[in-house]
Coordinates of N, CA and C in Angstrom, one line a residue:
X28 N 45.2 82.0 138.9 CA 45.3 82.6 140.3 C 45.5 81.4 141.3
X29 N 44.4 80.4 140.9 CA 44.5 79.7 142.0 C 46.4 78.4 142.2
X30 N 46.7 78.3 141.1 CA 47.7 77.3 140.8 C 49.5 78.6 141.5
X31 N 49.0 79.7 141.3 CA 50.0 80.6 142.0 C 49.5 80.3 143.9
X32 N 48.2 80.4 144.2 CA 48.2 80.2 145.7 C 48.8 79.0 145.6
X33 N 48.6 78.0 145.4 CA 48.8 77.0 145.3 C 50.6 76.2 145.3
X34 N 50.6 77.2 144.9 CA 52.6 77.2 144.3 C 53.4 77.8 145.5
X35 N 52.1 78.8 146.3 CA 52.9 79.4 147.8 C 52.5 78.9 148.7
X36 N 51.5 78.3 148.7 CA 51.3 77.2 149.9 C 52.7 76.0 149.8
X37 N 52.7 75.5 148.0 CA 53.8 74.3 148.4 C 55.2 75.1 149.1
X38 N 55.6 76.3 148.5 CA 56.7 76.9 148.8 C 56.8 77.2 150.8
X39 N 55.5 77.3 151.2 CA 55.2 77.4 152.7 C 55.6 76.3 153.3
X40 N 55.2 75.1 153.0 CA 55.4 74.0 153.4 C 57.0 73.2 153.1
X41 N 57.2 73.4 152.3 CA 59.0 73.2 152.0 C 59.2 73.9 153.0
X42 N 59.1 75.1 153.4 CA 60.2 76.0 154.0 C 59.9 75.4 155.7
X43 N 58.6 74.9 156.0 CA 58.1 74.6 157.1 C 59.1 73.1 157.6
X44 N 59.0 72.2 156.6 CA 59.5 71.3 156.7 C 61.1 71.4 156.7
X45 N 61.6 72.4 155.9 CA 63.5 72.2 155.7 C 63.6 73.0 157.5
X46 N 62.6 73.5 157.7 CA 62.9 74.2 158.9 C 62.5 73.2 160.7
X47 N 62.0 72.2 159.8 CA 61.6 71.4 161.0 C 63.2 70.3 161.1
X48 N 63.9 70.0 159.5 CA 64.7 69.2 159.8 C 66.1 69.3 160.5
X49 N 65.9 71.2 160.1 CA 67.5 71.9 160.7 C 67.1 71.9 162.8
X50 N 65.6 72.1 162.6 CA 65.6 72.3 164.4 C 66.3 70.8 164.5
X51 N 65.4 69.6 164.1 CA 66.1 68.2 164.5 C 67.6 68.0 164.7
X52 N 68.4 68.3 163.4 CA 69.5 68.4 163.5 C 70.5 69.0 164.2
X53 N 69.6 70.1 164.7 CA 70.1 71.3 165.9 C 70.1 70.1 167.4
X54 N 69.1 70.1 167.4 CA 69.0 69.0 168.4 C 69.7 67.9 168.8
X55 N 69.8 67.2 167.7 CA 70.8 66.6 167.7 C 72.0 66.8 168.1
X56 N 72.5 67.7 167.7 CA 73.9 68.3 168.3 C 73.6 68.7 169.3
X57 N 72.9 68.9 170.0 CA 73.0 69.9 171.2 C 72.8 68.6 172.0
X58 N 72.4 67.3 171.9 CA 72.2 66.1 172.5 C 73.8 65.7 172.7
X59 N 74.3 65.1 171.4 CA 75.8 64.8 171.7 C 76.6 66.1 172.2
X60 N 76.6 66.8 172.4 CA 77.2 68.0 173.0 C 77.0 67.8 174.6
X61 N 75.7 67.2 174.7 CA 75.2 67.5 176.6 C 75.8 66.1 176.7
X62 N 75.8 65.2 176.1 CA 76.5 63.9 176.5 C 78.3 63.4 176.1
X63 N 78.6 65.0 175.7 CA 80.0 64.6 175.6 C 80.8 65.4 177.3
X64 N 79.8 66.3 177.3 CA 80.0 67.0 178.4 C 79.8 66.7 179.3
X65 N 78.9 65.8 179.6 CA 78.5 64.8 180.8 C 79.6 64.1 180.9
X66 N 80.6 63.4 180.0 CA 81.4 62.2 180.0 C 82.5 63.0 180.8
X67 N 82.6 64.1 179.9 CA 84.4 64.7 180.4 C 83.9 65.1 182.5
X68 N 82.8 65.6 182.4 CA 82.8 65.8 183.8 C 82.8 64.8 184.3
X69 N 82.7 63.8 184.3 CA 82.5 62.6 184.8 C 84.0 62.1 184.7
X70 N 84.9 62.1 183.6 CA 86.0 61.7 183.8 C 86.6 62.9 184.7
X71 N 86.0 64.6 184.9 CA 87.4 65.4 185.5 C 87.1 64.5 186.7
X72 N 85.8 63.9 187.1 CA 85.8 63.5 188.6 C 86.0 62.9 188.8
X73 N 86.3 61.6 188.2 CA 87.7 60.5 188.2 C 88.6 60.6 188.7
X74 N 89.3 61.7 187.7 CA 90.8 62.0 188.0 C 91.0 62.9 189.5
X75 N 89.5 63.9 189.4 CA 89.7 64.3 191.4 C 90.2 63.5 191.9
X76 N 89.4 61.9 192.2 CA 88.9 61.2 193.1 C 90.4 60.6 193.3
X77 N 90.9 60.1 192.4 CA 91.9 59.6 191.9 C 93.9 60.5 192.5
X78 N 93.5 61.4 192.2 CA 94.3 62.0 192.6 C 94.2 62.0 194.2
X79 N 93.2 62.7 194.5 CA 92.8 62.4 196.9 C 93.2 60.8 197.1
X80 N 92.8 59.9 196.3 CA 93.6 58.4 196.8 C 95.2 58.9 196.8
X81 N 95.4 59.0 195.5 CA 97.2 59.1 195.6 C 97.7 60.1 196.4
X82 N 96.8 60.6 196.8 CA 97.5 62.0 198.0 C 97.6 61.1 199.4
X83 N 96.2 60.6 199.5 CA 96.3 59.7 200.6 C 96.9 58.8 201.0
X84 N 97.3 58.0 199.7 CA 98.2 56.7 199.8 C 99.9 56.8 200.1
X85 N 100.5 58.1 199.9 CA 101.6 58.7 199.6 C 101.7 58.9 201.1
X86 N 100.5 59.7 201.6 CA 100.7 60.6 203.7 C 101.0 59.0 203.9
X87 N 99.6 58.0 204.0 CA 100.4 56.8 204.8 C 101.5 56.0 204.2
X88 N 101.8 56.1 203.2 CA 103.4 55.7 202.7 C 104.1 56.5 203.7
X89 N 104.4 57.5 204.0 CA 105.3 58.2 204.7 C 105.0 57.7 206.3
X90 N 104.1 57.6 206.8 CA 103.8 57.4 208.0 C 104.5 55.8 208.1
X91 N 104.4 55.0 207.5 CA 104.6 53.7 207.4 C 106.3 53.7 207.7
X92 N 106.7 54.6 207.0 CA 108.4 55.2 206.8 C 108.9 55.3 207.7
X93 N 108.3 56.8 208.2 CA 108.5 56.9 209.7 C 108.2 56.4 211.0
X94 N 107.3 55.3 210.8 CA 107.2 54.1 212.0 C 107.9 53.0 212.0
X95 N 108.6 52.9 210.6 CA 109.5 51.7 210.8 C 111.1 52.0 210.7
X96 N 111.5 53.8 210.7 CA 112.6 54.0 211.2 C 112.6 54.4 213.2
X97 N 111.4 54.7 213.1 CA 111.1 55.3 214.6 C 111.1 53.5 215.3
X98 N 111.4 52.5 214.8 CA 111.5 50.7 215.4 C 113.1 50.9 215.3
X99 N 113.7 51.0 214.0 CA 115.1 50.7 214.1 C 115.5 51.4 215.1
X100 N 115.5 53.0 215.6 CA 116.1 53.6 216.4 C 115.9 52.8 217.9

């Protein structure tokens, strides 16, 4: 009797431990997941940023245009 408790205690303890290694591994992923997702937001806000410069740079390109035909005239 006692070597059968004994046989479900170890069987408790496997199961305790394969279940501690899948949370880790869960974890894991869910770490590179929050840090891959951190990156791309971080790059969409680049490309915002990036884009309002070239919007900006384009108005005074034009402005520049039109003050140096508004001299020829």
């Amino acid at each position: 009797m006692a070597v059968a408790e004994q046989t479900q205690e170890l069987h408790r303890i496997q199961k305790l431990m394969q279940n501690r290694q899948e949370v880790a591994e869960q974890t894991g992923a869910q770490q590179h997941q929050k840090h891959h997702l951190q990156q791309t937001m971080l790059t969409l806000h680049q490309k915002g940023k990036n884009r309002r410069l070239m919007h900006r740079y384009q108005e005074e390109e034009e402005q520049i245009k039109e003050s140096a035909l508004q001299c020829l005239h």
